[in-house]
């Protein structure tokens, strides 16, 4: 079974989404599929290309004409699908439904090709903040139901049985255990607790809630120290200020370290200095209350307990997760310390508790739908 995994942007080594797509493609291969990954890349010289794995599928050129070609013409991909005998195209949603993408999926269906659309976060309308983003969303909202008429199934990490009128395949974000090491703690926690948060920082991560909680905690001049290691770049000025403002206000500089983006051995080393992890604390800000985030699973795979606020059925009853309300209140640091000190589960036990969440097990559900669909 030949499957084309289509992504409307390029990959970055440190980016969690890029890694996730690689894990998903590998998992489909483990299920028996012949998977090719098609992505859009902007080279160092400014040229824009459609790539299939490491081969150039189409060189679109440079400048405005190249940008327009990306949005208006998918002929190179359609030719590739026809030439290679692709049976199914798995599209990672870019929220870019418009007459041109509709023509693309309609042509795929005319060629007898199955179409799956993965919507990583649903609903997503409240995730857009800037004027430019809202303009893109407006176009998507106008055309997404027409686009989805040509989609066989929507892959979702939510509990929705139908999205935009189409049936869903409900899965969880998964883990590639071979690529995520178990943490190796290198210090005790008798005198201090080290928290770590890793993300491309958006407003829905709600790290400001933790910082305000630290501000309240340190206003009492406690002997027990809690430190926060924040790894990742803010996605915009708004997010950067939401981090900087409480650090200034509460004078948290001695207790909060900002690292920027890290990956590989550098990131592993930071994890090994930490004791407890920080997941998303404000998904409610984007109108989402129930979601199965990749970051929660990565933390558990490394053997961390963690704090988060959304509903996640895979973790809500685990003895190593600390839930906070889905609101904007500060995180109670004393309660978090008490929870951490009461934990008895070990890092290997935490990792073992999510073995069923491997990417192979999750993408197997998708592959089985594709096989039945193409019989």
Coordinates of C-alpha atoms in Angstrom, one line a residue:
X1 CA 0.0 0.0 0.0
X2 CA 1.6 3.3 -1.2
X3 CA 0.8 6.3 1.0
X4 CA 1.8 9.9 0.5
X5 CA 2.1 11.9 3.7
X6 CA 1.6 15.5 2.7
X7 CA 2.8 18.4 4.8
X8 CA 2.5 22.1 3.7
X9 CA 5.7 23.3 5.4
X10 CA 9.3 22.3 5.9
X11 CA 11.0 20.5 8.8
X12 CA 13.3 21.7 11.5
X13 CA 15.6 19.4 13.6
X14 CA 14.5 20.9 16.9
X15 CA 10.8 21.1 16.1
X16 CA 8.6 18.7 17.9
X17 CA 6.0 18.7 15.1
X18 CA 8.7 17.8 12.6
X19 CA 9.8 14.9 14.8
X20 CA 6.2 13.8 15.2
X21 CA 5.6 13.5 11.5
X22 CA 8.7 11.4 11.1
X23 CA 7.5 9.1 13.9
X24 CA 4.1 8.8 12.3
X25 CA 5.6 7.9 8.9
X26 CA 7.9 5.4 10.4
X27 CA 5.0 3.8 12.3
X28 CA 2.9 3.4 9.1
X29 CA 6.0 1.7 7.5
X30 CA 6.1 -0.7 10.5
X31 CA 2.5 -1.5 9.7
X32 CA 3.5 -2.5 6.2
X33 CA 2.9 0.7 4.2
X34 CA 5.2 2.2 1.6
X35 CA 5.2 5.8 2.8
X36 CA 6.7 8.8 1.1
X37 CA 6.7 12.2 2.8
X38 CA 6.0 15.2 0.7
X39 CA 6.8 18.6 2.2
X40 CA 7.3 22.2 1.2
X41 CA 10.8 23.6 1.7
X42 CA 12.4 27.1 1.4
X43 CA 16.1 26.6 0.7
X44 CA 18.9 28.9 2.0
X45 CA 19.0 30.7 -1.4
X46 CA 15.3 31.5 -1.2
X47 CA 14.1 29.0 -3.7
X48 CA 10.9 27.1 -2.9
X49 CA 10.5 23.4 -3.6
X50 CA 8.2 20.5 -3.1
X51 CA 10.2 17.6 -1.8
X52 CA 9.4 13.9 -1.6
X53 CA 11.7 12.6 1.1
X54 CA 15.1 13.9 0.0
X55 CA 14.3 14.3 -3.7
X56 CA 13.1 17.5 -5.4
X57 CA 9.6 16.9 -6.8
X58 CA 9.3 20.4 -8.1
X59 CA 11.4 23.6 -8.0
X60 CA 8.9 26.5 -7.8
X61 CA 11.6 29.2 -8.1
X62 CA 11.9 32.3 -6.0
X63 CA 10.0 35.4 -5.0
X64 CA 6.3 36.1 -5.2
X65 CA 5.7 33.8 -8.3
X66 CA 7.0 30.9 -6.2
X67 CA 4.8 31.7 -3.3
X68 CA 1.8 31.9 -5.5
X69 CA 2.6 28.5 -7.1
X70 CA 2.7 26.9 -3.7
X71 CA -0.9 28.1 -3.0
X72 CA -2.5 27.8 -6.4
X73 CA -1.0 24.7 -8.1
X74 CA -0.7 21.2 -6.9
X75 CA -0.1 19.7 -10.3
X76 CA 3.4 18.3 -9.5
X77 CA 1.9 16.4 -6.6
X78 CA -1.0 15.1 -8.6
X79 CA 1.4 13.9 -11.3
X80 CA 3.6 12.2 -8.7
X81 CA 0.6 10.4 -7.2
X82 CA -0.5 9.2 -10.6
X83 CA 3.0 8.1 -11.7
X84 CA 3.9 6.3 -8.4
X85 CA 0.5 4.6 -8.0
X86 CA -0.2 6.2 -4.6
X87 CA -3.3 4.7 -3.1
X88 CA -3.9 7.1 -0.3
X89 CA -2.8 10.7 0.6
X90 CA -2.6 11.5 4.3
X91 CA -2.7 15.3 4.6
X92 CA -1.7 17.1 7.8
X93 CA -4.1 20.1 8.0
X94 CA -2.6 23.5 7.5
X95 CA -6.0 25.2 7.9
X96 CA -5.7 26.2 4.2
X97 CA -9.0 25.2 2.7
X98 CA -9.7 27.3 -0.4
X99 CA -10.8 26.7 -4.0
X100 CA -7.3 25.5 -5.1
X101 CA -6.9 22.9 -2.3
X102 CA -10.5 21.8 -3.0
X103 CA -9.6 21.2 -6.6
X104 CA -6.6 19.3 -5.5
X105 CA -8.5 16.8 -3.3
X106 CA -11.4 16.6 -5.8
X107 CA -8.9 15.5 -8.4
X108 CA -7.4 13.0 -6.1
X109 CA -10.8 11.4 -5.6
X110 CA -11.3 11.3 -9.4
X111 CA -8.1 9.4 -9.6
X112 CA -9.4 6.8 -7.1
X113 CA -7.1 7.9 -4.3
X114 CA -8.1 7.8 -0.7
X115 CA -7.8 11.0 1.3
X116 CA -7.3 11.3 5.0
X117 CA -7.0 14.7 6.8
X118 CA -5.3 14.9 10.1
X119 CA -6.4 17.9 12.2
X120 CA -3.9 18.0 15.1
X121 CA -5.9 20.4 17.2
X122 CA -9.7 20.7 17.2
X123 CA -11.4 23.0 17.5
X124 CA -8.7 25.4 16.3
X125 CA -10.6 28.7 15.6
X126 CA -9.4 30.4 18.8
X127 CA -5.7 29.6 18.2
X128 CA -5.4 32.5 15.8
X129 CA -4.5 36.0 17.2
X130 CA -2.9 38.2 14.6
X131 CA -4.7 40.0 11.8
X132 CA -2.9 37.9 9.2
X133 CA -3.7 34.6 10.9
X134 CA -7.4 35.6 11.3
X135 CA -7.5 36.4 7.6
X136 CA -6.2 32.9 6.8
X137 CA -8.7 31.4 9.2
X138 CA -11.6 33.3 7.6
X139 CA -10.8 31.8 4.2
X140 CA -10.5 28.3 5.8
X141 CA -13.8 28.7 7.6
X142 CA -15.5 29.6 4.3
X143 CA -14.2 26.5 2.4
X144 CA -13.4 23.8 4.9
X145 CA -16.7 21.9 4.7
X146 CA -16.5 21.9 0.9
X147 CA -12.9 20.7 1.2
X148 CA -13.9 17.9 3.5
X149 CA -16.6 16.6 1.1
X150 CA -13.6 14.9 -0.6
X151 CA -12.0 13.6 2.6
X152 CA -12.8 10.0 3.5
X153 CA -11.8 10.3 7.2
X154 CA -10.5 12.9 9.5
X155 CA -7.8 11.8 11.9
X156 CA -8.3 13.5 15.3
X157 CA -6.8 13.5 18.8
X158 CA -10.1 14.7 20.2
X159 CA -13.2 12.6 21.1
X160 CA -15.3 14.0 18.3
X161 CA -17.0 11.3 16.2
X162 CA -17.6 13.7 13.2
X163 CA -15.8 16.9 12.2
X164 CA -17.0 19.2 9.4
X165 CA -19.5 16.5 8.5
X166 CA -16.9 13.7 8.0
X167 CA -16.4 10.6 10.2
X168 CA -13.3 10.5 12.3
X169 CA -10.5 8.1 13.3
X170 CA -9.8 8.9 16.9
X171 CA -6.3 8.3 18.1
X172 CA -3.9 9.6 20.8
X173 CA -0.6 11.3 20.2
X174 CA 2.0 8.6 20.3
X175 CA 5.6 8.0 21.3
X176 CA 8.6 6.5 19.5
X177 CA 10.2 4.9 22.6
X178 CA 13.4 4.1 20.6
X179 CA 14.1 7.9 20.2
X180 CA 13.1 9.2 23.6
X181 CA 15.5 8.2 26.4
X182 CA 14.5 7.6 30.0
X183 CA 15.7 10.4 32.2
X184 CA 18.7 9.8 34.5
X185 CA 18.1 12.0 37.6
X186 CA 21.4 13.5 38.9
X187 CA 20.5 15.1 42.2
X188 CA 18.2 14.8 45.2
X189 CA 15.2 17.0 45.9
X190 CA 15.7 17.5 49.6
X191 CA 16.7 21.1 49.2
X192 CA 15.0 22.2 46.0
X193 CA 12.6 21.1 43.2
X194 CA 13.5 21.7 39.6
X195 CA 10.6 22.1 37.1
X196 CA 11.0 21.9 33.3
X197 CA 8.8 23.1 30.5
X198 CA 9.6 22.4 26.9
X199 CA 7.6 24.0 24.0
X200 CA 7.5 26.4 21.2
X201 CA 5.8 28.9 23.5
X202 CA 2.2 29.9 22.7
X203 CA -0.4 31.7 24.9
X204 CA -2.2 28.4 25.5
X205 CA 0.8 26.9 27.3
X206 CA 0.0 29.2 30.2
X207 CA 3.4 29.3 31.7
X208 CA 2.5 32.7 33.1
X209 CA 0.2 30.8 35.5
X210 CA 3.2 29.0 36.9
X211 CA 5.3 32.1 37.1
X212 CA 2.6 34.0 39.0
X213 CA 2.4 31.0 41.3
X214 CA 6.1 31.2 41.9
X215 CA 5.8 34.9 42.6
X216 CA 3.2 34.2 45.3
X217 CA 5.3 31.4 46.7
X218 CA 8.5 33.5 47.0
X219 CA 6.6 36.4 48.5
X220 CA 6.7 34.3 51.7
X221 CA 10.5 33.9 51.6
X222 CA 10.5 30.0 51.8
X223 CA 13.6 28.0 52.5
X224 CA 12.6 25.3 50.0
X225 CA 13.6 26.5 46.5
X226 CA 11.6 25.8 43.4
X227 CA 13.3 26.5 40.1
X228 CA 11.7 26.6 36.6
X229 CA 13.7 25.8 33.5
X230 CA 11.9 27.0 30.4
X231 CA 13.1 25.5 27.1
X232 CA 11.8 26.9 23.8
X233 CA 11.3 30.1 21.9
X234 CA 8.2 32.3 22.2
X235 CA 6.1 32.2 19.1
X236 CA 5.6 36.0 19.1
X237 CA 6.0 39.2 21.1
X238 CA 2.8 38.6 23.1
X239 CA 4.1 35.3 24.3
X240 CA 7.5 36.7 25.1
X241 CA 6.0 39.5 27.2
X242 CA 3.7 37.0 29.0
X243 CA 6.9 35.3 30.2
X244 CA 9.0 38.4 30.9
X245 CA 6.4 40.4 32.8
X246 CA 5.9 38.1 35.8
X247 CA 9.6 37.4 36.0
X248 CA 10.2 41.2 36.3
X249 CA 7.2 41.8 38.6
X250 CA 8.1 39.1 41.1
X251 CA 11.8 39.4 40.7
X252 CA 12.1 35.7 39.7
X253 CA 15.4 36.0 37.9
X254 CA 17.3 33.8 40.4
X255 CA 14.7 31.0 40.1
X256 CA 13.7 31.0 36.4
X257 CA 16.1 30.2 33.5
X258 CA 15.1 30.7 29.8
X259 CA 17.2 28.6 27.4
X260 CA 15.6 29.1 24.0
X261 CA 15.2 26.1 21.7
X262 CA 17.3 23.1 22.5
X263 CA 17.4 19.6 21.1
X264 CA 19.4 16.4 21.1
X265 CA 22.0 15.9 23.8
X266 CA 21.6 19.5 25.1
X267 CA 17.9 18.9 25.7
X268 CA 18.6 15.5 27.3
X269 CA 21.0 17.1 29.7
X270 CA 18.4 19.6 30.8
X271 CA 15.9 16.9 31.4
X272 CA 18.3 15.0 33.5
X273 CA 18.6 18.1 35.8
X274 CA 14.9 18.3 36.3
X275 CA 12.5 16.6 38.7
X276 CA 9.0 17.4 37.4
X277 CA 7.6 18.7 34.2
X278 CA 5.1 21.4 33.1
X279 CA 2.6 20.7 30.4
X280 CA 0.0 23.0 29.0
X281 CA -1.8 25.1 31.6
X282 CA -4.1 27.2 29.5
X283 CA -5.6 25.3 26.6
X284 CA -8.9 26.8 27.7
X285 CA -7.7 30.1 26.3
X286 CA -8.0 28.7 22.8
X287 CA -11.4 27.1 23.6
X288 CA -10.0 23.6 24.1
X289 CA -10.7 21.5 27.2
X290 CA -10.2 18.0 26.0
X291 CA -7.0 17.1 24.1
X292 CA -4.3 14.4 24.0
X293 CA -1.2 16.5 23.6
X294 CA 2.1 15.1 22.4
X295 CA 4.1 16.8 25.1
X296 CA 2.3 15.0 27.9
X297 CA 3.3 11.7 26.3
X298 CA 6.9 12.8 25.8
X299 CA 7.2 13.7 29.4
X300 CA 5.8 10.4 30.5
X301 CA 8.1 8.5 28.1
X302 CA 11.1 10.2 29.8
X303 CA 9.8 9.1 33.2
X304 CA 8.4 12.5 34.4
X305 CA 5.4 13.3 36.5
X306 CA 3.9 16.5 35.2
X307 CA 1.3 19.2 35.8
X308 CA -1.4 20.2 33.2
X309 CA -4.9 21.6 33.1
X310 CA -6.8 20.1 30.1
X311 CA -8.8 16.8 30.1
X312 CA -6.6 13.9 28.9
X313 CA -8.2 10.5 29.4
X314 CA -4.8 8.8 29.1
X315 CA -3.4 10.6 32.1
X316 CA -6.2 12.1 34.3
X317 CA -6.1 9.1 36.7
X318 CA -2.4 8.5 36.7
X319 CA -0.7 8.8 40.1
X320 CA 2.1 10.9 38.6
X321 CA 0.0 13.8 37.2
X322 CA -1.0 16.9 39.0
X323 CA -4.1 18.6 37.6
X324 CA -4.8 22.3 38.0
X325 CA -8.1 24.0 37.1
X326 CA -8.7 25.0 33.5
X327 CA -8.7 28.7 34.3
X328 CA -6.2 31.6 34.7
X329 CA -5.5 31.2 38.4
X330 CA -1.9 31.0 39.6
X331 CA -0.6 27.5 40.1
X332 CA -0.3 26.6 43.8
X333 CA 3.4 25.9 44.3
X334 CA 2.9 24.5 47.9
X335 CA 0.3 22.0 46.6
X336 CA 2.6 21.0 43.7
X337 CA 5.5 20.5 46.2
X338 CA 3.3 18.4 48.4
X339 CA 2.1 16.3 45.4
X340 CA 5.7 15.7 44.2
X341 CA 6.9 14.7 47.6
X342 CA 4.1 12.2 48.0
X343 CA 4.8 10.5 44.6
X344 CA 6.1 6.9 44.9
X345 CA 6.1 5.9 41.2
X346 CA 9.5 5.6 39.6
X347 CA 10.6 6.9 36.2
X348 CA 10.7 3.4 34.6
X349 CA 7.2 2.7 36.0
X350 CA 5.9 6.0 34.5
X351 CA 7.4 5.1 31.1
X352 CA 5.9 1.6 31.2
X353 CA 2.5 3.0 32.0
X354 CA 2.2 4.3 28.4
X355 CA 3.6 1.5 26.3
X356 CA 0.2 1.2 24.6
X357 CA 0.7 4.7 23.3
X358 CA 3.5 3.9 20.9
X359 CA 3.1 5.5 17.5
X360 CA 2.9 2.0 16.0
X361 CA -0.2 1.2 18.0
X362 CA -1.8 4.5 17.2
X363 CA -1.0 4.6 13.5
X364 CA -2.1 1.0 13.2
X365 CA -5.7 2.2 13.7
X366 CA -5.2 4.6 10.8
X367 CA -3.6 2.0 8.6
X368 CA -6.4 -0.5 9.2
X369 CA -8.9 2.1 8.1
X370 CA -6.9 2.7 4.9
X371 CA -6.7 -1.0 4.1
X372 CA -10.5 -1.4 4.5
X373 CA -11.1 1.7 2.5
X374 CA -9.1 0.6 -0.4
X375 CA -10.3 -3.0 -0.6

